[in-house]
Amino acid sequence: MSELTTTARPRRPRPQALTLTEAAAARVRELTEANGHKGLRVGIKNGGCAGQEYTFAFADEIGPLDEVVTDKGATVVIDPKAVLFLIGAEIDFETTRLASKFVFRNPNQTDACGCGESVTITPAKAS
């Protein structure tokens, strides 16, 4: 019998889990560079009247299971438990007369509460 030989092939690049608009990228860069953080950590937690909430924190460390997205010069670190809920999402940053905030456009979001603070998100389905 002959021996099985394998050759290393370069892996196909994975698509980014999420994208940032220009406004969101500028705000993430502004927040992280001014304070020396590695990126902005995004996640999902249970809570609110619709069941889940988006979370933000500064990322000072990047874990081995964290998903790192670099888009338009800004770095977003996705909590490993949130990746399936954020696949295909776009983060925007909006400023109105009353507030400045990050806004998610998430194809996996199925519902939101009236105040907009919590959402219902289902994991992305394999295509």
PDB file of C-alpha atoms in Angstrom:
ATOM      1  CA  MET A   1       0.000   0.000   0.000  1.00  0.00           C
ATOM      2  CA  SER A   2       1.095   3.504  -0.647  1.00  0.00           C
ATOM      3  CA  GLU A   3       1.263   6.171   2.000  1.00  0.00           C
ATOM      4  CA  LEU A   4      -1.271   8.921   1.981  1.00  0.00           C
ATOM      5  CA  THR A   5       0.321  12.296   1.491  1.00  0.00           C
ATOM      6  CA  THR A   6      -1.404  15.560   2.089  1.00  0.00           C
ATOM      7  CA  THR A   7      -0.448  18.918   0.748  1.00  0.00           C
ATOM      8  CA  ALA A   8      -1.194  22.095   2.588  1.00  0.00           C
ATOM      9  CA  ARG A   9      -3.502  24.338   0.643  1.00  0.00           C
ATOM     10  CA  PRO A  10      -4.150  27.905   1.572  1.00  0.00           C
ATOM     11  CA  ARG A  11      -7.518  28.243   3.268  1.00  0.00           C
ATOM     12  CA  ARG A  12     -10.229  30.182   1.582  1.00  0.00           C
ATOM     13  CA  PRO A  13     -10.691  33.508   3.386  1.00  0.00           C
ATOM     14  CA  ARG A  14     -13.768  33.506   5.589  1.00  0.00           C
ATOM     15  CA  PRO A  15     -16.316  36.239   5.087  1.00  0.00           C
ATOM     16  CA  GLN A  16     -16.502  38.794   7.876  1.00  0.00           C
ATOM     17  CA  ALA A  17     -19.154  38.070  10.476  1.00  0.00           C
ATOM     18  CA  LEU A  18     -20.350  41.679  10.411  1.00  0.00           C
ATOM     19  CA  THR A  19     -19.608  45.004   8.736  1.00  0.00           C
ATOM     20  CA  LEU A  20     -19.384  48.609   9.853  1.00  0.00           C
ATOM     21  CA  THR A  21     -20.642  51.732   8.133  1.00  0.00           C
ATOM     22  CA  GLU A  22     -18.190  54.617   7.717  1.00  0.00           C
ATOM     23  CA  ALA A  23     -19.825  56.431  10.661  1.00  0.00           C
ATOM     24  CA  ALA A  24     -19.569  53.384  12.938  1.00  0.00           C
ATOM     25  CA  ALA A  25     -15.963  52.704  11.940  1.00  0.00           C
ATOM     26  CA  ALA A  26     -15.011  56.319  12.647  1.00  0.00           C
ATOM     27  CA  ARG A  27     -16.646  56.190  16.087  1.00  0.00           C
ATOM     28  CA  VAL A  28     -15.036  52.833  16.975  1.00  0.00           C
ATOM     29  CA  ARG A  29     -11.612  54.179  15.927  1.00  0.00           C
ATOM     30  CA  GLU A  30     -12.193  57.353  17.952  1.00  0.00           C
ATOM     31  CA  LEU A  31     -13.202  55.432  21.091  1.00  0.00           C
ATOM     32  CA  THR A  32     -10.493  52.788  20.950  1.00  0.00           C
ATOM     33  CA  GLU A  33      -7.521  54.884  19.815  1.00  0.00           C
ATOM     34  CA  ALA A  34      -8.120  57.641  22.369  1.00  0.00           C
ATOM     35  CA  ASN A  35      -7.946  55.175  25.241  1.00  0.00           C
ATOM     36  CA  GLY A  36      -5.446  52.605  23.954  1.00  0.00           C
ATOM     37  CA  HIS A  37      -7.893  49.708  23.605  1.00  0.00           C
ATOM     38  CA  LYS A  38      -7.428  46.889  21.085  1.00  0.00           C
ATOM     39  CA  GLY A  39     -11.004  47.160  19.840  1.00  0.00           C
ATOM     40  CA  LEU A  40     -14.654  47.347  20.734  1.00  0.00           C
ATOM     41  CA  ARG A  41     -16.146  44.114  22.088  1.00  0.00           C
ATOM     42  CA  VAL A  42     -19.671  43.306  20.881  1.00  0.00           C
ATOM     43  CA  GLY A  43     -21.869  40.621  22.371  1.00  0.00           C
ATOM     44  CA  ILE A  44     -25.394  39.519  23.211  1.00  0.00           C
ATOM     45  CA  LYS A  45     -26.873  38.933  26.654  1.00  0.00           C
ATOM     46  CA  ASN A  46     -30.230  37.722  27.887  1.00  0.00           C
ATOM     47  CA  GLY A  47     -32.403  40.527  29.172  1.00  0.00           C
ATOM     48  CA  GLY A  48     -34.998  43.132  28.364  1.00  0.00           C
ATOM     49  CA  CYS A  49     -38.624  42.605  27.436  1.00  0.00           C
ATOM     50  CA  ALA A  50     -37.820  41.081  24.010  1.00  0.00           C
ATOM     51  CA  GLY A  51     -35.333  38.599  25.485  1.00  0.00           C
ATOM     52  CA  GLN A  52     -31.857  39.740  24.387  1.00  0.00           C
ATOM     53  CA  GLU A  53     -29.714  42.871  24.354  1.00  0.00           C
ATOM     54  CA  TYR A  54     -26.635  43.899  22.397  1.00  0.00           C
ATOM     55  CA  THR A  55     -23.633  44.630  24.621  1.00  0.00           C
ATOM     56  CA  PHE A  56     -20.563  46.808  24.130  1.00  0.00           C
ATOM     57  CA  ALA A  57     -17.307  46.958  26.087  1.00  0.00           C
ATOM     58  CA  PHE A  58     -13.731  47.887  25.358  1.00  0.00           C
ATOM     59  CA  ALA A  59     -11.534  44.961  24.342  1.00  0.00           C
ATOM     60  CA  ASP A  60      -8.187  45.113  26.098  1.00  0.00           C
ATOM     61  CA  GLU A  61      -7.486  41.428  25.494  1.00  0.00           C
ATOM     62  CA  ILE A  62      -8.432  39.170  22.605  1.00  0.00           C
ATOM     63  CA  GLY A  63      -9.188  35.571  23.526  1.00  0.00           C
ATOM     64  CA  PRO A  64      -8.383  32.571  21.330  1.00  0.00           C
ATOM     65  CA  LEU A  65     -12.082  32.003  20.516  1.00  0.00           C
ATOM     66  CA  ASP A  66     -12.965  35.661  19.899  1.00  0.00           C
ATOM     67  CA  GLU A  67     -13.926  36.602  16.343  1.00  0.00           C
ATOM     68  CA  VAL A  68     -11.941  39.676  15.277  1.00  0.00           C
ATOM     69  CA  VAL A  69     -13.366  41.865  12.517  1.00  0.00           C
ATOM     70  CA  THR A  70     -11.329  44.703  11.049  1.00  0.00           C
ATOM     71  CA  ASP A  71     -13.402  46.926   8.785  1.00  0.00           C
ATOM     72  CA  LYS A  72     -12.520  50.395   7.502  1.00  0.00           C
ATOM     73  CA  GLY A  73      -9.602  50.596   9.936  1.00  0.00           C
ATOM     74  CA  ALA A  74     -11.719  49.800  13.025  1.00  0.00           C
ATOM     75  CA  THR A  75     -11.470  46.631  15.092  1.00  0.00           C
ATOM     76  CA  VAL A  76     -14.519  44.900  16.549  1.00  0.00           C
ATOM     77  CA  VAL A  77     -14.111  41.825  18.753  1.00  0.00           C
ATOM     78  CA  ILE A  78     -17.139  39.525  18.815  1.00  0.00           C
ATOM     79  CA  ASP A  79     -17.791  37.412  21.878  1.00  0.00           C
ATOM     80  CA  PRO A  80     -17.664  33.726  20.803  1.00  0.00           C
ATOM     81  CA  LYS A  81     -21.207  33.065  22.087  1.00  0.00           C
ATOM     82  CA  ALA A  82     -22.593  35.903  19.944  1.00  0.00           C
ATOM     83  CA  VAL A  83     -21.054  35.077  16.546  1.00  0.00           C
ATOM     84  CA  LEU A  84     -23.974  33.001  15.217  1.00  0.00           C
ATOM     85  CA  PHE A  85     -26.407  35.760  16.198  1.00  0.00           C
ATOM     86  CA  LEU A  86     -24.408  38.507  14.442  1.00  0.00           C
ATOM     87  CA  ILE A  87     -23.527  36.881  11.102  1.00  0.00           C
ATOM     88  CA  GLY A  88     -24.501  39.280   8.331  1.00  0.00           C
ATOM     89  CA  ALA A  89     -25.181  42.229  10.648  1.00  0.00           C
ATOM     90  CA  GLU A  90     -24.164  45.804   9.938  1.00  0.00           C
ATOM     91  CA  ILE A  91     -23.349  48.263  12.713  1.00  0.00           C
ATOM     92  CA  ASP A  92     -24.060  51.951  12.100  1.00  0.00           C
ATOM     93  CA  PHE A  93     -23.568  55.008  14.310  1.00  0.00           C
ATOM     94  CA  GLU A  94     -26.340  57.578  14.291  1.00  0.00           C
ATOM     95  CA  THR A  95     -26.513  61.024  15.846  1.00  0.00           C
ATOM     96  CA  THR A  96     -29.880  62.721  16.320  1.00  0.00           C
ATOM     97  CA  ARG A  97     -30.955  65.759  18.311  1.00  0.00           C
ATOM     98  CA  LEU A  98     -31.604  63.540  21.315  1.00  0.00           C
ATOM     99  CA  ALA A  99     -28.993  60.788  21.164  1.00  0.00           C
ATOM    100  CA  SER A 100     -25.859  59.320  19.626  1.00  0.00           C
ATOM    101  CA  LYS A 101     -25.838  55.545  19.434  1.00  0.00           C
ATOM    102  CA  PHE A 102     -24.709  52.429  17.641  1.00  0.00           C
ATOM    103  CA  VAL A 103     -27.509  50.830  15.608  1.00  0.00           C
ATOM    104  CA  PHE A 104     -27.614  47.210  14.453  1.00  0.00           C
ATOM    105  CA  ARG A 105     -29.111  46.146  11.139  1.00  0.00           C
ATOM    106  CA  ASN A 106     -29.222  42.422  11.791  1.00  0.00           C
ATOM    107  CA  PRO A 107     -30.901  39.942   9.415  1.00  0.00           C
ATOM    108  CA  ASN A 108     -31.126  37.469  12.325  1.00  0.00           C
ATOM    109  CA  GLN A 109     -33.225  39.844  14.429  1.00  0.00           C
ATOM    110  CA  THR A 110     -36.857  38.742  14.434  1.00  0.00           C
ATOM    111  CA  ASP A 111     -38.412  41.203  16.898  1.00  0.00           C
ATOM    112  CA  ALA A 112     -37.685  44.233  19.065  1.00  0.00           C
ATOM    113  CA  CYS A 113     -39.388  45.824  22.026  1.00  0.00           C
ATOM    114  CA  GLY A 114     -41.170  49.146  21.672  1.00  0.00           C
ATOM    115  CA  CYS A 115     -38.389  51.180  23.273  1.00  0.00           C
ATOM    116  CA  GLY A 116     -35.720  49.558  21.093  1.00  0.00           C
ATOM    117  CA  GLU A 117     -33.534  48.480  24.004  1.00  0.00           C
ATOM    118  CA  SER A 118     -33.966  44.731  23.576  1.00  0.00           C
ATOM    119  CA  VAL A 119     -34.402  42.374  20.642  1.00  0.00           C
ATOM    120  CA  THR A 120     -35.166  38.787  19.719  1.00  0.00           C
ATOM    121  CA  ILE A 121     -32.415  37.184  17.631  1.00  0.00           C
ATOM    122  CA  THR A 122     -32.209  33.702  16.174  1.00  0.00           C
ATOM    123  CA  PRO A 123     -28.887  32.084  15.233  1.00  0.00           C
ATOM    124  CA  ALA A 124     -27.943  32.310  11.556  1.00  0.00           C
ATOM    125  CA  LYS A 125     -28.884  29.259   9.525  1.00  0.00           C
ATOM    126  CA  ALA A 126     -26.346  27.414   7.404  1.00  0.00           C
ATOM    127  CA  SER A 127     -26.827  28.099   3.733  1.00  0.00           C
TER     128      SER A 127
END
